[in-house]
Coordinates of C-alpha atoms in Angstrom, one line a residue:
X1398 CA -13.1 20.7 32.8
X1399 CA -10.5 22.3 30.9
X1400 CA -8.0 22.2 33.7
X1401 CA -9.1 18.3 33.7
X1402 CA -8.3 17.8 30.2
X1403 CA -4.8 19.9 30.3
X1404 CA -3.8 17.4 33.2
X1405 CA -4.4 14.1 31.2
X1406 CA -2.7 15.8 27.4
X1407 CA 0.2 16.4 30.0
X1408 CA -0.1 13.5 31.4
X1409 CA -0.3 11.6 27.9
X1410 CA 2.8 13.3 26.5
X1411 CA 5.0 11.8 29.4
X1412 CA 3.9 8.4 28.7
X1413 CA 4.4 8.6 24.9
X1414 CA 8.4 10.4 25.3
X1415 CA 9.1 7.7 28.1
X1416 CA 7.6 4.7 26.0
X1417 CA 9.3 6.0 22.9
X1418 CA 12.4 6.1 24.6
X1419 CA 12.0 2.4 25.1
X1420 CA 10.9 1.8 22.0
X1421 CA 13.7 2.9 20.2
X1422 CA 16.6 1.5 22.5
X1423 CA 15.0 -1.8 22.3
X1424 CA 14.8 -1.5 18.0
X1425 CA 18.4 -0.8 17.9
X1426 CA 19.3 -3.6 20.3
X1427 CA 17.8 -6.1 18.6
X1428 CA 20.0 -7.0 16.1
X1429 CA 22.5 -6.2 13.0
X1430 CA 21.7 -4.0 10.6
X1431 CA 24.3 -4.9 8.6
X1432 CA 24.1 -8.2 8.8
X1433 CA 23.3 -9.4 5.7
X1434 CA 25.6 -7.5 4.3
X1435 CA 28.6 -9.0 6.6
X1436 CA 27.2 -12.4 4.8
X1437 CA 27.4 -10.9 1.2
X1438 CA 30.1 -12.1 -1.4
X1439 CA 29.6 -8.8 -3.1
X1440 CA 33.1 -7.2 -4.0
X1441 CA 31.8 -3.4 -2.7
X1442 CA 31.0 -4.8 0.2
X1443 CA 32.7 -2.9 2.8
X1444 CA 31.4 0.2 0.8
X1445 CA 28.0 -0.8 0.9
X1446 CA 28.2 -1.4 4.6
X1447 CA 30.0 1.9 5.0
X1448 CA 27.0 3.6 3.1
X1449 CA 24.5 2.3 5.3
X1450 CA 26.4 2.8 8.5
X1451 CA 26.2 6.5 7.3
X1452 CA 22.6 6.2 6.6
X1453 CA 21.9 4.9 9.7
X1454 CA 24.5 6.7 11.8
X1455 CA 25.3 3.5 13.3
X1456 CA 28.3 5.6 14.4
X1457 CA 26.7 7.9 16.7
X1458 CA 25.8 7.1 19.9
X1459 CA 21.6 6.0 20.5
X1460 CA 21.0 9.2 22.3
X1461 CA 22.2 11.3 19.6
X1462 CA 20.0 9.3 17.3
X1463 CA 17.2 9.4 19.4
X1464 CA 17.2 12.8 19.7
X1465 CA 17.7 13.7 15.8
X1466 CA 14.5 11.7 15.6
X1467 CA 12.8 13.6 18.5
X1468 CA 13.6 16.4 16.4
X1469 CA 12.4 15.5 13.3
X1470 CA 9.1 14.5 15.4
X1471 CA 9.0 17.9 17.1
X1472 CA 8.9 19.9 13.5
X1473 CA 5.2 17.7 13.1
X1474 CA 4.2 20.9 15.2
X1475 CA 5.7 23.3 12.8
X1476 CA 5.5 22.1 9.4
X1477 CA 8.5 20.7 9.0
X1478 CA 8.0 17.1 10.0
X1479 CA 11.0 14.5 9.8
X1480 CA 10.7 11.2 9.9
X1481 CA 13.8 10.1 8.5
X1482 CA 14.7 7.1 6.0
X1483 CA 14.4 3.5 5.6
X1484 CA 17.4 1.5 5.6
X1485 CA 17.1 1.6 1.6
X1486 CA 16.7 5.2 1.8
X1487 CA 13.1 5.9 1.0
X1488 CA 11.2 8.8 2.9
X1489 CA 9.6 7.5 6.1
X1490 CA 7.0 10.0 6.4
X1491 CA 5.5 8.9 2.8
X1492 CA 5.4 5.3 3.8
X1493 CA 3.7 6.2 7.0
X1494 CA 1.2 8.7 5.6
X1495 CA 0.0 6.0 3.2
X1496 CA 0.4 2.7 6.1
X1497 CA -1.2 5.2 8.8
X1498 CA -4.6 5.6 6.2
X1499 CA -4.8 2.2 5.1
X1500 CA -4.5 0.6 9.4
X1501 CA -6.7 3.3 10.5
X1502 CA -9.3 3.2 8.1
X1503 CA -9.3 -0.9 8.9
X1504 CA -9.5 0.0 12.7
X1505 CA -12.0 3.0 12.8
X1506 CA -14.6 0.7 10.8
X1507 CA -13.8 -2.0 13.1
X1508 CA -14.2 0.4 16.7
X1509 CA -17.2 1.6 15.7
X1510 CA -19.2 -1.4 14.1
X1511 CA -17.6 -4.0 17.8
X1512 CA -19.0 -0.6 20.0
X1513 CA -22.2 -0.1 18.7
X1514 CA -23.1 -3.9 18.3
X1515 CA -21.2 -5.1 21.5
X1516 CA -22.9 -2.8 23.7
X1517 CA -26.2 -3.5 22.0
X1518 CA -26.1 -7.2 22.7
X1519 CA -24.8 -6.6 25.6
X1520 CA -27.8 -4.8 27.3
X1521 CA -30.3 -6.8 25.3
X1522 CA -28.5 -10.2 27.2
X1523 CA -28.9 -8.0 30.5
X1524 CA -32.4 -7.3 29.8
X1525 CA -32.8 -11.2 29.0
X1526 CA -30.5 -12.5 31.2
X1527 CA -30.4 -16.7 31.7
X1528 CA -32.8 -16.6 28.3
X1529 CA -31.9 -18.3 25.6
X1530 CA -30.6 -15.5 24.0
X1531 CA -28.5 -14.9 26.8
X1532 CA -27.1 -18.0 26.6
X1533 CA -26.6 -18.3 22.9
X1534 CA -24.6 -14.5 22.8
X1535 CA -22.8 -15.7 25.9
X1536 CA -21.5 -19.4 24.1
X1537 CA -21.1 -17.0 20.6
X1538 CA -19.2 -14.2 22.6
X1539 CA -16.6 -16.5 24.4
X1540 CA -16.5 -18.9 21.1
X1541 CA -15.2 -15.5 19.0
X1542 CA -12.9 -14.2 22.0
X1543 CA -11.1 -17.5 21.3
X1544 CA -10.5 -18.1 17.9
X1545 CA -7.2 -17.6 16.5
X1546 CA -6.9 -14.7 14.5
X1547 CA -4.9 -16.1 11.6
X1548 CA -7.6 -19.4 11.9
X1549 CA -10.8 -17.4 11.3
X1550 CA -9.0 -15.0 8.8
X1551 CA -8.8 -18.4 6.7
X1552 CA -12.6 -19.1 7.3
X1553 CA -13.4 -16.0 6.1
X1554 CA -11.2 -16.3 2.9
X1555 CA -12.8 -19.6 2.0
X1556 CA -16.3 -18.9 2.8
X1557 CA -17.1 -15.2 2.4
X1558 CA -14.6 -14.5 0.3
X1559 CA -14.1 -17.6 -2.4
X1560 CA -17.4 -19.5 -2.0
X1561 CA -19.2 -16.8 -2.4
X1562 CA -17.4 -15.2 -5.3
X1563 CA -18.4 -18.6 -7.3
X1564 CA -22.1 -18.2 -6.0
X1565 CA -22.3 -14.5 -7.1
X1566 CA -21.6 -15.7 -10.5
X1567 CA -25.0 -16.7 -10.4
X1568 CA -26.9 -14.9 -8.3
X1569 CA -29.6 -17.3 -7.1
X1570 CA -30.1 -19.3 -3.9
X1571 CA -31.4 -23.0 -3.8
X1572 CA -34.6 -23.8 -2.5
X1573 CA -33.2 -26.2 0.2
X1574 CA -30.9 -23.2 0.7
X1575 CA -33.9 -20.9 1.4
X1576 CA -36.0 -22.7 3.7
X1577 CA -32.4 -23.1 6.2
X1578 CA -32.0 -19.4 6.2
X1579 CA -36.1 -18.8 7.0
X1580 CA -35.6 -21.4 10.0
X1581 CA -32.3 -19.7 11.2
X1582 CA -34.0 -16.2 10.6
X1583 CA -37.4 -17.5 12.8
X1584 CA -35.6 -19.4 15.6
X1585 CA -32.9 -16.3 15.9
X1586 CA -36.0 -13.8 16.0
X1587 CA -38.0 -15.9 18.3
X1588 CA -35.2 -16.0 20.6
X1589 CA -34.5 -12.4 21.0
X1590 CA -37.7 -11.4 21.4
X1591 CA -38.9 -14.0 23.6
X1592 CA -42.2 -14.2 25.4
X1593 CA -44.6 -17.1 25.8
X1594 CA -44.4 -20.5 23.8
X1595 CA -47.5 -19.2 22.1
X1596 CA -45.9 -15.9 21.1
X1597 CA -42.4 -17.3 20.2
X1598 CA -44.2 -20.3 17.7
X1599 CA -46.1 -16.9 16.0
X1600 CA -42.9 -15.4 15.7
X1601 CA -41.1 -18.0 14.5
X1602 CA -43.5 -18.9 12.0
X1603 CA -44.1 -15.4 10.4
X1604 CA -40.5 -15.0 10.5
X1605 CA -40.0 -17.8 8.3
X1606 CA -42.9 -17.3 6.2
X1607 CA -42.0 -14.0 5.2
X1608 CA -38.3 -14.8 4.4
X1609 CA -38.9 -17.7 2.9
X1610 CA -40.9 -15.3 0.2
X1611 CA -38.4 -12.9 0.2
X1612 CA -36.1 -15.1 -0.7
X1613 CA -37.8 -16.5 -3.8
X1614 CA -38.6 -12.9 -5.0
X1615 CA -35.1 -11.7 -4.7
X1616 CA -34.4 -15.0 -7.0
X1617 CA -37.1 -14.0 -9.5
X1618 CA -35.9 -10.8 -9.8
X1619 CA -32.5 -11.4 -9.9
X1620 CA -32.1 -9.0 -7.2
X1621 CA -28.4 -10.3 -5.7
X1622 CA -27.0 -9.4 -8.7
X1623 CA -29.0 -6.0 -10.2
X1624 CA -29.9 -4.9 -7.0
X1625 CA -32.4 -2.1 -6.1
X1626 CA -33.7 -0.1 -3.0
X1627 CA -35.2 3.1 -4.7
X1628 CA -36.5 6.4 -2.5
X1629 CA -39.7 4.3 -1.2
X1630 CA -37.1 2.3 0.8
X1631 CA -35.1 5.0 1.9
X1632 CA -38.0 6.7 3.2
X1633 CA -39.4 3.8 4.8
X1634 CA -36.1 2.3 7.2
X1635 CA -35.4 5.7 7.9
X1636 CA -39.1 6.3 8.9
X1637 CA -39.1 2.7 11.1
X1638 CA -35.5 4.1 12.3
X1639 CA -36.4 7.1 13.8
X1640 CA -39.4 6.0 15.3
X1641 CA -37.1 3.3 17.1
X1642 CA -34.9 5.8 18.3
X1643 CA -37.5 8.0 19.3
X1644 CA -39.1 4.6 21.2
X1645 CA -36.4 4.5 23.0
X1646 CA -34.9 7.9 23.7
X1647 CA -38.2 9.4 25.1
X1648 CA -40.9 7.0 24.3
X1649 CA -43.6 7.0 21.9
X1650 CA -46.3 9.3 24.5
X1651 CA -44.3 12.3 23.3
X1652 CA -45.7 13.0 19.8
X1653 CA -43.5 15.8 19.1
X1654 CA -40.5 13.6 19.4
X1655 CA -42.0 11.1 17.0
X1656 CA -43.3 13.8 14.3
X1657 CA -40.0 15.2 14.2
X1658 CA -38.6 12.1 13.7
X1659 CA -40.6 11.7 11.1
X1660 CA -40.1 15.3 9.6
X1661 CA -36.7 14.5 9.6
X1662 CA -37.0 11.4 7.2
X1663 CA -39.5 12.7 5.2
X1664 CA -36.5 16.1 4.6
X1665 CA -33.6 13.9 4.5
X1666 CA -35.5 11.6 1.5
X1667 CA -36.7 15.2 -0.4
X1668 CA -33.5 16.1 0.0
X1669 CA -32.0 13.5 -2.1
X1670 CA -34.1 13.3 -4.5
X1671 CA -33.3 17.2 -5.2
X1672 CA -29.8 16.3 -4.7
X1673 CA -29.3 13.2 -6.7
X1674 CA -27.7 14.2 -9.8
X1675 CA -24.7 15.9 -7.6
X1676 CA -24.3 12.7 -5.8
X1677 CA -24.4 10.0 -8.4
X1678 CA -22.8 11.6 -11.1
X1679 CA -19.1 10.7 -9.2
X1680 CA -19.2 13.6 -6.4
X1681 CA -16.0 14.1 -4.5
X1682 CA -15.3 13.1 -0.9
X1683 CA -15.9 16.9 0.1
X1684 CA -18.8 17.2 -1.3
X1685 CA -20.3 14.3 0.3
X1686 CA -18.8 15.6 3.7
X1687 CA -20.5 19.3 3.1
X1688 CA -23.4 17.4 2.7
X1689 CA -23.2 15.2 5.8
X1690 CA -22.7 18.1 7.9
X1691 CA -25.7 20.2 6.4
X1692 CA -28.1 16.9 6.8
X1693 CA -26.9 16.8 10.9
X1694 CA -27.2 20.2 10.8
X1695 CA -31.0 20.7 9.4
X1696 CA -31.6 17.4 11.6
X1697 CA -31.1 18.9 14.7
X1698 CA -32.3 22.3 13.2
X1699 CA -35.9 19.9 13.0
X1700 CA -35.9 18.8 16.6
X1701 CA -35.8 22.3 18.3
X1702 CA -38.1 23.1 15.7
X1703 CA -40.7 20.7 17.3
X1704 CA -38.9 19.9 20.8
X1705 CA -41.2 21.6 23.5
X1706 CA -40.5 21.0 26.9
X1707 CA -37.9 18.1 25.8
X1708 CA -35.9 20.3 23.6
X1709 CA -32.5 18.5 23.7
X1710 CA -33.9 15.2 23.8
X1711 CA -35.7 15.7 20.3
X1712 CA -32.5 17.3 19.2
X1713 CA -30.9 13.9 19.8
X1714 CA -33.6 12.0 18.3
X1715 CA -33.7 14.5 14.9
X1716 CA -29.7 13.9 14.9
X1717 CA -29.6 10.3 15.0
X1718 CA -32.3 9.9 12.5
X1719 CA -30.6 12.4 10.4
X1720 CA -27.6 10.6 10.7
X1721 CA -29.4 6.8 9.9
X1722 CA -31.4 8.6 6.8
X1723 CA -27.9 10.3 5.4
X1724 CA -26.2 6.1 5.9
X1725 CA -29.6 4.7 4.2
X1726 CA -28.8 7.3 1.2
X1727 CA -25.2 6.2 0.5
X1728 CA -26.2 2.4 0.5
X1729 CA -29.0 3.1 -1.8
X1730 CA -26.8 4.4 -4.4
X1731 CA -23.9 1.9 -3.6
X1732 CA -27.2 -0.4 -4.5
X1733 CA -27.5 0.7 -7.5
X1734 CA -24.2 1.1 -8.4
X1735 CA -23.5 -2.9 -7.2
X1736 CA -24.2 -4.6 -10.7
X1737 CA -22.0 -1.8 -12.8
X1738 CA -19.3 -2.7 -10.2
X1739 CA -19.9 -6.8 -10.9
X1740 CA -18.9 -6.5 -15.1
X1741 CA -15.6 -4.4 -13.4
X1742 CA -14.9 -6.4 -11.3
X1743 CA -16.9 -10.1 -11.1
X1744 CA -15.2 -12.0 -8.3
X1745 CA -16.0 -8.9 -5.9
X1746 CA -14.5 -10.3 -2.7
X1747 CA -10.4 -10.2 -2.8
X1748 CA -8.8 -11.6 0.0
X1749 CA -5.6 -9.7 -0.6
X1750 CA -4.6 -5.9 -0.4
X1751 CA -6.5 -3.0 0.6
X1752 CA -7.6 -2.6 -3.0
X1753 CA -7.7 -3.6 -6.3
X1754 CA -4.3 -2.0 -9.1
X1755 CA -5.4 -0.8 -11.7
X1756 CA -8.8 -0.5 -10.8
X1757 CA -11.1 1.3 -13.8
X1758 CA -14.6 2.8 -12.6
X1759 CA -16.4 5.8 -11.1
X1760 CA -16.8 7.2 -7.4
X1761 CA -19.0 4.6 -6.6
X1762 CA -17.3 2.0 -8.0
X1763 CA -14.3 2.7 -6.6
X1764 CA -15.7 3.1 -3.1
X1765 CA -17.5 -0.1 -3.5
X1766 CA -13.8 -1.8 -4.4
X1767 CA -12.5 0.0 -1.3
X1768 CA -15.7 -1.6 0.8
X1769 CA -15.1 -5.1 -0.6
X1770 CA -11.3 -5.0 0.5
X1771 CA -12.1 -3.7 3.4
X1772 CA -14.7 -6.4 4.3
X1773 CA -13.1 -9.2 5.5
X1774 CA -10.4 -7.9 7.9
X1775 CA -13.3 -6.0 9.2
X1776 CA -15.2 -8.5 10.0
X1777 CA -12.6 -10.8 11.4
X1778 CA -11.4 -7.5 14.1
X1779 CA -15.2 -7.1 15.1
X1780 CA -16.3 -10.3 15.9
X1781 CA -13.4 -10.2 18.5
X1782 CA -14.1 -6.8 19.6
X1783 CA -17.7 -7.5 19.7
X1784 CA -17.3 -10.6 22.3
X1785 CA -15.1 -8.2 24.6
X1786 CA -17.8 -5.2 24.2
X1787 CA -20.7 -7.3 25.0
X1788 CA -19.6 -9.2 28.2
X1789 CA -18.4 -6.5 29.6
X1790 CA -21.4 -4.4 28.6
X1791 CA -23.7 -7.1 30.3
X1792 CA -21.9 -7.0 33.4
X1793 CA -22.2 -3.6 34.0
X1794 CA -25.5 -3.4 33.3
X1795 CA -26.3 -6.0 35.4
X1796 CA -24.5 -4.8 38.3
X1797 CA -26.1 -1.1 37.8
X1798 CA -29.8 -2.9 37.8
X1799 CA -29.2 -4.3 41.0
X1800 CA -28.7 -0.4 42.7
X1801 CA -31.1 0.9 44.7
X1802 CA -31.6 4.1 42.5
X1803 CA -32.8 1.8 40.1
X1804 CA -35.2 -0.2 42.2
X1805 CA -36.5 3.5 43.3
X1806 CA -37.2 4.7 39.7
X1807 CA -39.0 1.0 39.9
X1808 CA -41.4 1.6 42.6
X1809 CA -42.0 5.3 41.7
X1810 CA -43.6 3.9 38.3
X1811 CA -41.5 4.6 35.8
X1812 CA -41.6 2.7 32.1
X1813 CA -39.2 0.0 32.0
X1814 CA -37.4 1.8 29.2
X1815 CA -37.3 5.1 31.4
X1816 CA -35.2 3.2 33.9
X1817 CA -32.9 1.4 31.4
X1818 CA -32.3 4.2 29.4
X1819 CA -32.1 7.6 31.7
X1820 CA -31.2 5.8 34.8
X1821 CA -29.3 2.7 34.6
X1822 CA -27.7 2.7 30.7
X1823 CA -25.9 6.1 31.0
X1824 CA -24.4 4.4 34.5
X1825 CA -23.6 1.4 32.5
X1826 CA -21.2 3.2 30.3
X1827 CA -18.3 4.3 32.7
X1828 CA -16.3 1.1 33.1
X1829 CA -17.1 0.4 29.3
X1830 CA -15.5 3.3 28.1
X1831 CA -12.3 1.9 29.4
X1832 CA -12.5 -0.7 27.6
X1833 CA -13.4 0.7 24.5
X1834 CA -10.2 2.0 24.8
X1835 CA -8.0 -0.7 25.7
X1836 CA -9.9 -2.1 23.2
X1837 CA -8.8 0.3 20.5
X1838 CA -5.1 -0.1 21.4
X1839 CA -6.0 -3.9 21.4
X1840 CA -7.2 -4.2 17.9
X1841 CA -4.1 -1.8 16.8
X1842 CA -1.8 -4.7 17.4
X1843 CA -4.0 -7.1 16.2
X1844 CA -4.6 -5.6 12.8
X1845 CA -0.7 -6.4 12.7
X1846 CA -1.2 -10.0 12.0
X1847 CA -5.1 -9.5 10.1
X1848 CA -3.1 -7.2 8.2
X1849 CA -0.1 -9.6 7.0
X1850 CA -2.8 -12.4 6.7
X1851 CA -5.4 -10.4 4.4
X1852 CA -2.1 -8.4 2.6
X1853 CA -3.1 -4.9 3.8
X1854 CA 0.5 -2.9 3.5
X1855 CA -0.4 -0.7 6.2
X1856 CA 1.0 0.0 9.7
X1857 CA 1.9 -3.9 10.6
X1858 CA 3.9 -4.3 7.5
X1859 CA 5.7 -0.9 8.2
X1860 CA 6.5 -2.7 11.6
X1861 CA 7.8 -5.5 10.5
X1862 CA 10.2 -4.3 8.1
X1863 CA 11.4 -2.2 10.0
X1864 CA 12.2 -4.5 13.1
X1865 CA 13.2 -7.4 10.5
X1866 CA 16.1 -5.1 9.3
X1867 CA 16.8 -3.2 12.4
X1868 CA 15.6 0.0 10.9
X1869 CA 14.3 2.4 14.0
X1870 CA 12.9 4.7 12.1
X1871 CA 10.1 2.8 10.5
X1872 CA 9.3 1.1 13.8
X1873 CA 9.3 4.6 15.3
X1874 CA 6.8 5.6 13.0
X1875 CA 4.6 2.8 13.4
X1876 CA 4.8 3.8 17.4
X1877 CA 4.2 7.4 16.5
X1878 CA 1.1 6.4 14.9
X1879 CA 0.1 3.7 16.8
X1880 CA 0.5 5.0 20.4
X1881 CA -0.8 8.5 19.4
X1882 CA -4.0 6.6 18.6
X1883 CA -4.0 4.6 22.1
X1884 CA -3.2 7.5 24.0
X1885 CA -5.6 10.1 22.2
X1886 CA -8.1 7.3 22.9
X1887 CA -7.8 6.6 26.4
X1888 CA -7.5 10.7 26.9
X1889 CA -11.2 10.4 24.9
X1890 CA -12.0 7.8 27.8
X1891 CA -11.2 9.6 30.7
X1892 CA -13.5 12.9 29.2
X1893 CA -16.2 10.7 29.0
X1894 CA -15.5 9.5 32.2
X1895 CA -15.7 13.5 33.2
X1896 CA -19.0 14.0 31.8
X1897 CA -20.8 10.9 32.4
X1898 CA -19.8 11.1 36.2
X1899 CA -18.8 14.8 37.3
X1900 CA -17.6 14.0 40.2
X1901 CA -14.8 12.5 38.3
X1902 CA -13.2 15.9 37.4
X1903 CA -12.1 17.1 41.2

């Protein structure tokens, strides 16, 4: 395996020096840096333009340039890293360092929310497939894949940004309101869970019923604007979580699996209760990390605690439960942190920059600000992530359910989630991690118009300036950045490849 990984960093580090070599030929080739100065009726003009040739080294020739920057990129490794400066003279490597967190935190969000959702509707349409459900995912999927970025970025603004800033003002739905939602909420239910007419009426109808009351309690209580979740409902969705997961990693038979799961919430929720003054009373970032790490830790510490024969599988069950309790504990204090954050801050939704100036408020309230800002361009990169993710999850699927192995696990008896999840799901995921990280690379250049629609000075507005005034070196920076992430993704891609198919490493 190591061997196998040394080949592809090798192989990665020839396709970023050739591609950068292109890069940066092409910047300085297309067009005049000094052309609005050539157009200036200044009086130092010729001094000016004899500043910036110098500045540039427009003097030199490209390969001496490109290999000052090559240089400056090299001393990354040592300490000593060089960027260079903007055509005005500001440090590059500042500018990228803040434009590389603010794209990256925008596409990491984006990755993981179109992956985990893709693939999920993506098996669920396999498993249902020419269903309703199918269908509907299927006209949704091809209907997001579609829509112009810059179209559905105005959508957003208008609708989940400015409509529902003026509704939050109030707080309260209207009856007529309510009962749509319920019906959505029943018919969407009914649809993915399916079964007979009988059994999809019930479902539909307790759906709505039990929304519909929802609904008018969260009114009475004023609950979309002083929200609260409290420890019971912690403990509870982590509870229902990790009895899902252990559902569907070993199945409900093994009892160990489903006590540990349940061990793990019960810790996880005693665990923040002890630890609740630290985390309200505006923690720090490391702290909240430390604490992360402890949580997996003890999680998985729990499942070989109670694993058995099924050691490693209860390990995985214990981790991911651990992992949904630890989420579950941050959103309940976001929760009840939400209406300090409304008298900061009462139209909550911006539509431009990655966060508010001069923003006034604790930890939480800050990384509620940071959440909000973050929301929309988020949204608008899964959506058409999520419509690649799911129809190429369903296809592989579908093609691995039709292999023999799987129609022999059939016929020897074993549970229809035994086949979908040890035999045919794991087979599932080799052509999707490709995409995953085309994907990734995919949304990179995307997130250069989301970003200059939604504001975001990140990575796409580093870009532009540079290529607008034929600067290479902030367009080298955006590449450095940019293709790092591409490559070290599809080098991620072809280790998973490695251990989901061994065969794959020789």
């Amino acid at each position: 395996m190591l061997k196998f990984i040394l080949r592809r960093i090798g192989a990665s580090a020839l396709v970023l020096l050739g591609a950068s070599l292109l890069m940066f030929f092409l910047t300085i080739n297309s067009g005049d840096p000094l052309k609005d100065l050539r157009e200036s009726n200044v009086q130092n003009k010729q001094q000016l333009m004899d500043q910036r040739s110098a500045l540039l080294r427009l003097d030199d020739s490209p390969w001496e340039r490109y290999w000052d920057w090559l240089s400056g990129v090299g001393g990354c490794f040592t300490g000593n890293c060089d960027l260079g400066v903007t055509i005005n003279g500001v440090d590059v490597l500042g500018l990228t360092q803040q434009a590389a967190t603010s794209t990256l935190r925008l596409i990491t969000v984006a990755t993981l929310l179109a992956i985990v959702v893709g693939i999920a509707l993506g098996i669920l349409t396999a498993i249902r497939q020419y269903s309703g459900f199918d269908y509907s995912i299927t006209f949704s999927a091809f209907l997001f894949f579609s829509l112009p970025v810059f179209w559905a970025a105005t959508l957003l603004k208008e609708f989940a940004a400015i409509q529902y800033n003026n509704w939050i003002a109030v707080g309260q739905y209207a009856p007529w309101t309510i009962v749509i939602v319920a019906i959505l909420a029943g018919f969407l239910l009914q649809a993915v869970l399916g079964g007979t007419t009988r059994r999809r009426l019930i479902t539909a109808a307790a759906t709505f019923a039990f929304v519909t009351v929802m609904l008018f309690v969260f009114n009475a209580l004023d609950w979309w604007r002083n929200p609260m979740f409290g420890i019971a409902g912690v403990l509870v969705v982590s509870a229902a979580a990790g009895v899902l997961v252990a559902a569907l990693v070993v199945g409900l038979r093994n009892r160990r699996a489903l006590y540990a799961a349940l061990t793990t919430a019960v810790v996880g929720t005693v665990a923040y209760v002890a630890f609740a003054p630290m985390l309200v009373n505006d923690p720090s970032w490391l702290l909240l990390a430390v604490l992360f790490v402890v949580a997996i830790v003890v999680s998985v510490a729990i499942g070989a605690a109670w694993g058995g024969y099924a050691r490693k599988q209860v390990m995985l069950v214990t981790g991911i439960t651990g992992l949904i309790t630890s989420i579950m504990v941050v959103a309940d204090i976001l929760i009840a942190h939400w209406a300090s954050f409304l008298s900061i801050k009462s139209r909550p939704i911006s539509t431009i920059g990655s966060q508010t100036p001069n923003f006034t408020g604790g930890f939480w309230e800050q990384v509620l600000d940071m959440g909000t800002q973050i929301l929309l361009p988020t949204i608008l990169l899964t959506l058409v992530s999520v419509a690649t993710h799911s129809r190429y999850t369903r296809s592989s699927m579908l093609e691995t359910l039709n292999q023999d192995y799987v129609r022999t696990a059939r016929s020897k008896g074993l549970s229809e989630r035994e086949v979908i999840v040890k035999h045919a799901f794991r087979n599932a995921l080799i052509p999707i991690t490709t995409i995953v990280a085309f994907d990734f690379a995919a949304l990179i250049g995307g997130a250069v118009i989301t970003e200059q629609v939604f504001g975001w000075k990140g990575m796409g507005a580093l870009f532009q300036d540079g290529l607008n005034a034929v600067d290479p070196a902030p367009v080298m920076a955006f590449f450095l950045v940019t293709g790092v992430a591409a490559v070290l993704m599809n080098l991620v891609a072809d280790i998973a490849y490695a251990a989901l198919d061994p065969r794959i490493r020789r």
